[in-house]
Amino acid sequence: MILFDDDSYMYVLPDRASAEAWWEMPDEYACGFDALARPLRMTGKPHQVTLELSGDEPAEADLRRLVADYYQRFLRGNMPPQAALSEFIAGLPVEGA
């Protein structure tokens, strides 16, 4: 799961359960994607959020653009992975790793 908060900070979490346990405030959520680049929506209340698909079509271009923006803002001097989608996602920095 690749999630972005309202400050454009990126969080990469291994699975839906981890993401739902990690995220505290649904109003701080901006957008997210699953491992197939399908967009996610977040619902729920503080400390009890749920992620679900908001579309079946991948939004790979949007995901890559947001990741590139994240790298430019927060990881200056580093480049996002340049690979096919699965390798691109696997190359992102995972929270807590």
XYZ file of N, CA and C in Angstrom:
291
model
N 0.836 -1.170 0.000
C 0.000 0.000 0.000
C 0.886 1.241 0.000
N 0.593 2.168 -0.878
C 1.319 3.427 -0.947
C 0.305 4.524 -0.637
N 0.491 5.190 0.497
C -0.450 6.206 0.954
C 0.241 7.560 1.020
N -0.516 8.608 0.759
C -0.014 9.972 0.833
C -0.890 10.762 1.785
N -0.230 11.534 2.663
C -1.010 12.360 3.573
C -1.258 13.732 2.974
N -1.935 14.585 3.737
C -2.298 15.906 3.230
C -1.108 16.843 3.065
N 0.079 16.430 3.501
C 1.302 17.194 3.268
C 2.149 16.571 2.156
N 1.586 15.624 1.425
C 2.241 14.919 0.314
C 3.349 13.975 0.768
N 3.374 13.620 2.064
C 4.357 12.648 2.551
C 3.868 11.253 2.180
N 4.775 10.410 1.756
C 4.443 9.068 1.290
C 4.740 8.034 2.377
N 3.836 7.093 2.509
C 4.002 5.967 3.429
C 3.806 4.692 2.630
N 4.795 3.813 2.654
C 4.698 2.528 1.967
C 4.590 1.463 3.049
N 3.475 0.741 3.018
C 3.193 -0.265 4.036
C 2.931 -1.600 3.352
N 3.305 -2.703 4.008
C 3.306 -3.999 3.325
C 1.942 -4.535 2.881
N 0.870 -4.183 3.584
C -0.434 -4.724 3.218
C -1.540 -3.856 3.810
N -2.762 -4.192 3.459
C -3.920 -3.399 3.896
C -4.039 -3.368 5.416
N -3.890 -4.497 6.073
C -4.016 -4.544 7.533
C -2.973 -3.644 8.202
N -1.750 -3.678 7.712
C -0.696 -2.817 8.263
C -1.030 -1.350 8.046
N -1.521 -1.031 6.860
C -1.869 0.361 6.548
C -3.001 0.854 7.437
N -4.017 0.021 7.622
C -5.144 0.427 8.461
C -4.730 0.563 9.920
N -3.826 -0.268 10.377
C -3.332 -0.174 11.756
C -2.413 1.040 11.926
N -1.651 1.388 10.887
C -0.677 2.485 10.939
C -1.373 3.844 10.964
N -2.383 4.004 10.101
C -2.998 5.311 9.893
C -3.943 5.639 11.034
N -3.829 6.843 11.575
C -4.650 7.238 12.725
C -5.829 8.129 12.357
N -5.590 9.148 11.544
C -6.611 10.159 11.284
C -7.029 10.152 9.813
N -8.257 9.759 9.521
C -8.672 9.697 8.113
C -8.674 11.057 7.425
N -8.814 12.136 8.160
C -8.842 13.451 7.518
C -7.458 13.914 7.084
N -6.403 13.202 7.472
C -5.048 13.527 7.024
C -4.670 12.761 5.755
N -5.531 11.857 5.336
C -5.294 11.036 4.146
C -5.610 11.843 2.892
N -4.699 11.838 1.931
C -4.949 12.525 0.659
C -5.310 11.522 -0.437
N -4.495 10.477 -0.600
C -4.772 9.459 -1.604
C -3.875 8.263 -1.356
N -4.169 7.176 -2.046
C -3.367 5.976 -1.898
C -3.591 5.025 -3.054
N -2.720 4.020 -3.112
C -2.747 3.050 -4.195
C -2.381 1.676 -3.646
N -2.929 0.634 -4.263
C -2.511 -0.713 -3.893
C -1.296 -1.095 -4.743
N -0.856 -2.329 -4.639
C 0.351 -2.781 -5.345
C 0.164 -2.869 -6.861
N -1.071 -2.726 -7.324
C -1.347 -2.710 -8.763
C -1.626 -1.291 -9.252
N -1.358 -0.300 -8.405
C -1.558 1.124 -8.700
C -3.030 1.500 -8.818
N -3.914 0.675 -8.260
C -5.334 1.029 -8.254
C -5.579 2.011 -7.106
N -6.385 3.041 -7.337
C -6.611 4.050 -6.302
C -7.433 3.507 -5.129
N -7.109 4.037 -3.948
C -7.784 3.641 -2.720
C -8.488 4.844 -2.100
N -9.544 4.577 -1.375
C -10.178 5.602 -0.545
C -10.115 5.118 0.892
N -10.131 6.073 1.796
C -10.097 5.756 3.216
C -11.394 6.242 3.844
N -11.975 5.388 4.663
C -13.168 5.754 5.413
C -12.933 5.401 6.870
N -13.835 5.814 7.720
C -13.738 5.478 9.132
C -13.582 6.702 9.996
N -13.209 6.430 11.228
C -13.012 7.499 12.199
C -11.617 7.363 12.782
N -11.165 8.338 13.571
C -9.808 8.267 14.123
C -9.506 6.911 14.776
N -8.361 6.363 14.421
C -7.833 5.097 14.934
C -8.657 3.876 14.510
N -9.591 4.059 13.571
C -10.389 2.950 13.051
C -10.685 3.187 11.575
N -9.641 3.216 10.773
C -9.820 3.500 9.348
C -9.918 2.211 8.544
N -10.513 2.342 7.382
C -10.645 1.237 6.443
C -10.228 1.740 5.068
N -9.454 0.932 4.371
C -9.066 1.234 2.999
C -9.833 0.324 2.058
N -10.294 0.898 0.957
C -10.965 0.102 -0.060
C -10.666 0.695 -1.427
N -10.782 -0.146 -2.439
C -10.544 0.324 -3.807
C -11.581 1.370 -4.174
N -11.131 2.417 -4.860
C -12.071 3.416 -5.367
C -12.191 3.313 -6.882
N -11.479 2.369 -7.461
C -11.547 2.113 -8.895
C -10.795 0.847 -9.232
N -11.197 0.201 -10.317
C -10.546 -1.047 -10.723
C -9.384 -0.820 -11.680
N -9.349 0.351 -12.312
C -8.308 0.654 -13.284
C -7.067 1.213 -12.595
N -5.889 0.715 -12.943
C -4.657 1.280 -12.384
C -4.498 2.754 -12.738
N -3.929 3.485 -11.815
C -3.620 4.908 -12.025
C -2.103 5.065 -11.895
N -1.391 4.278 -12.703
C 0.065 4.219 -12.605
C 0.715 5.577 -12.833
N 0.231 6.336 -13.806
C 0.824 7.652 -14.075
C 0.670 8.571 -12.866
N -0.486 8.547 -12.224
C -0.702 9.374 -11.031
C 0.227 8.944 -9.904
N 0.338 7.638 -9.701
C 1.220 7.126 -8.654
C 2.667 7.547 -8.916
N 3.142 7.359 -10.120
C 4.532 7.725 -10.435
C 4.763 9.230 -10.260
N 3.794 10.050 -10.632
C 3.925 11.498 -10.467
C 4.003 11.873 -8.987
N 3.139 11.288 -8.165
C 3.157 11.578 -6.727
C 4.452 11.103 -6.072
N 4.938 9.941 -6.480
C 6.206 9.437 -5.946
C 7.348 10.363 -6.356
N 7.363 10.780 -7.598
C 8.417 11.700 -8.060
C 8.365 13.007 -7.279
N 7.163 13.527 -7.037
C 7.019 14.747 -6.238
C 7.535 14.528 -4.817
N 7.227 13.371 -4.245
C 7.699 13.042 -2.893
C 9.229 13.021 -2.839
N 9.829 12.357 -3.795
C 11.298 12.287 -3.831
C 11.895 13.691 -3.961
N 11.293 14.514 -4.802
C 11.820 15.863 -5.005
C 11.704 16.702 -3.734
N 10.609 16.552 -3.007
C 10.388 17.350 -1.794
C 11.111 16.820 -0.570
N 11.120 15.501 -0.387
C 11.578 14.928 0.874
C 12.868 14.111 0.781
N 13.210 13.619 -0.379
C 14.396 12.778 -0.533
C 15.340 13.380 -1.562
N 15.612 14.636 -1.411
C 16.467 15.345 -2.368
C 17.761 14.574 -2.600
N 18.161 14.535 -3.851
C 19.382 13.826 -4.212
C 19.150 12.359 -4.535
N 17.953 11.857 -4.272
C 17.609 10.476 -4.604
C 16.626 10.478 -5.767
N 16.632 9.406 -6.504
C 15.708 9.257 -7.630
C 14.747 8.117 -7.333
N 13.488 8.263 -7.698
C 12.564 7.144 -7.527
C 12.981 5.996 -8.445
N 12.571 4.789 -8.119
C 12.909 3.651 -8.975
C 12.439 3.899 -10.410
N 13.228 3.459 -11.356
C 12.899 3.567 -12.781
C 12.764 2.146 -13.314
N 11.566 1.594 -13.190
C 11.369 0.200 -13.577
C 9.896 -0.045 -13.891
N 9.604 -1.258 -14.306
C 8.220 -1.666 -14.497
C 7.485 -1.550 -13.165
N 6.178 -1.516 -13.193
C 5.379 -1.211 -12.008
C 5.725 -2.056 -10.786
N 5.796 -3.359 -10.924
C 6.048 -4.204 -9.745
C 7.416 -3.916 -9.137
N 8.430 -3.713 -9.971
C 9.762 -3.393 -9.461
C 9.806 -1.963 -8.917
N 9.065 -1.066 -9.541
C 8.956 0.315 -9.073
C 8.430 0.333 -7.637
N 7.329 -0.359 -7.413
C 6.728 -0.397 -6.078
C 7.641 -1.108 -5.098
N 8.254 -2.206 -5.502
C 9.162 -2.948 -4.616
C 10.376 -2.103 -4.224
N 10.744 -1.132 -5.048
C 11.907 -0.301 -4.775
C 11.623 0.908 -3.900
N 10.358 1.130 -3.525
C 10.017 2.276 -2.672
C 10.401 1.999 -1.222
N 10.761 3.040 -0.475
C 11.165 2.855 0.930
C 9.957 2.497 1.808
N 10.013 1.333 2.450
C 8.918 0.843 3.292
C 9.066 1.405 4.703
N 7.944 1.826 5.283
C 7.927 2.356 6.645
C 8.450 1.294 7.619
N 9.326 1.711 8.493
C 9.831 0.833 9.534
C 10.884 -0.164 9.095
N 11.240 -0.114 7.816
C 12.247 -1.083 7.328
C 13.642 -0.549 7.499
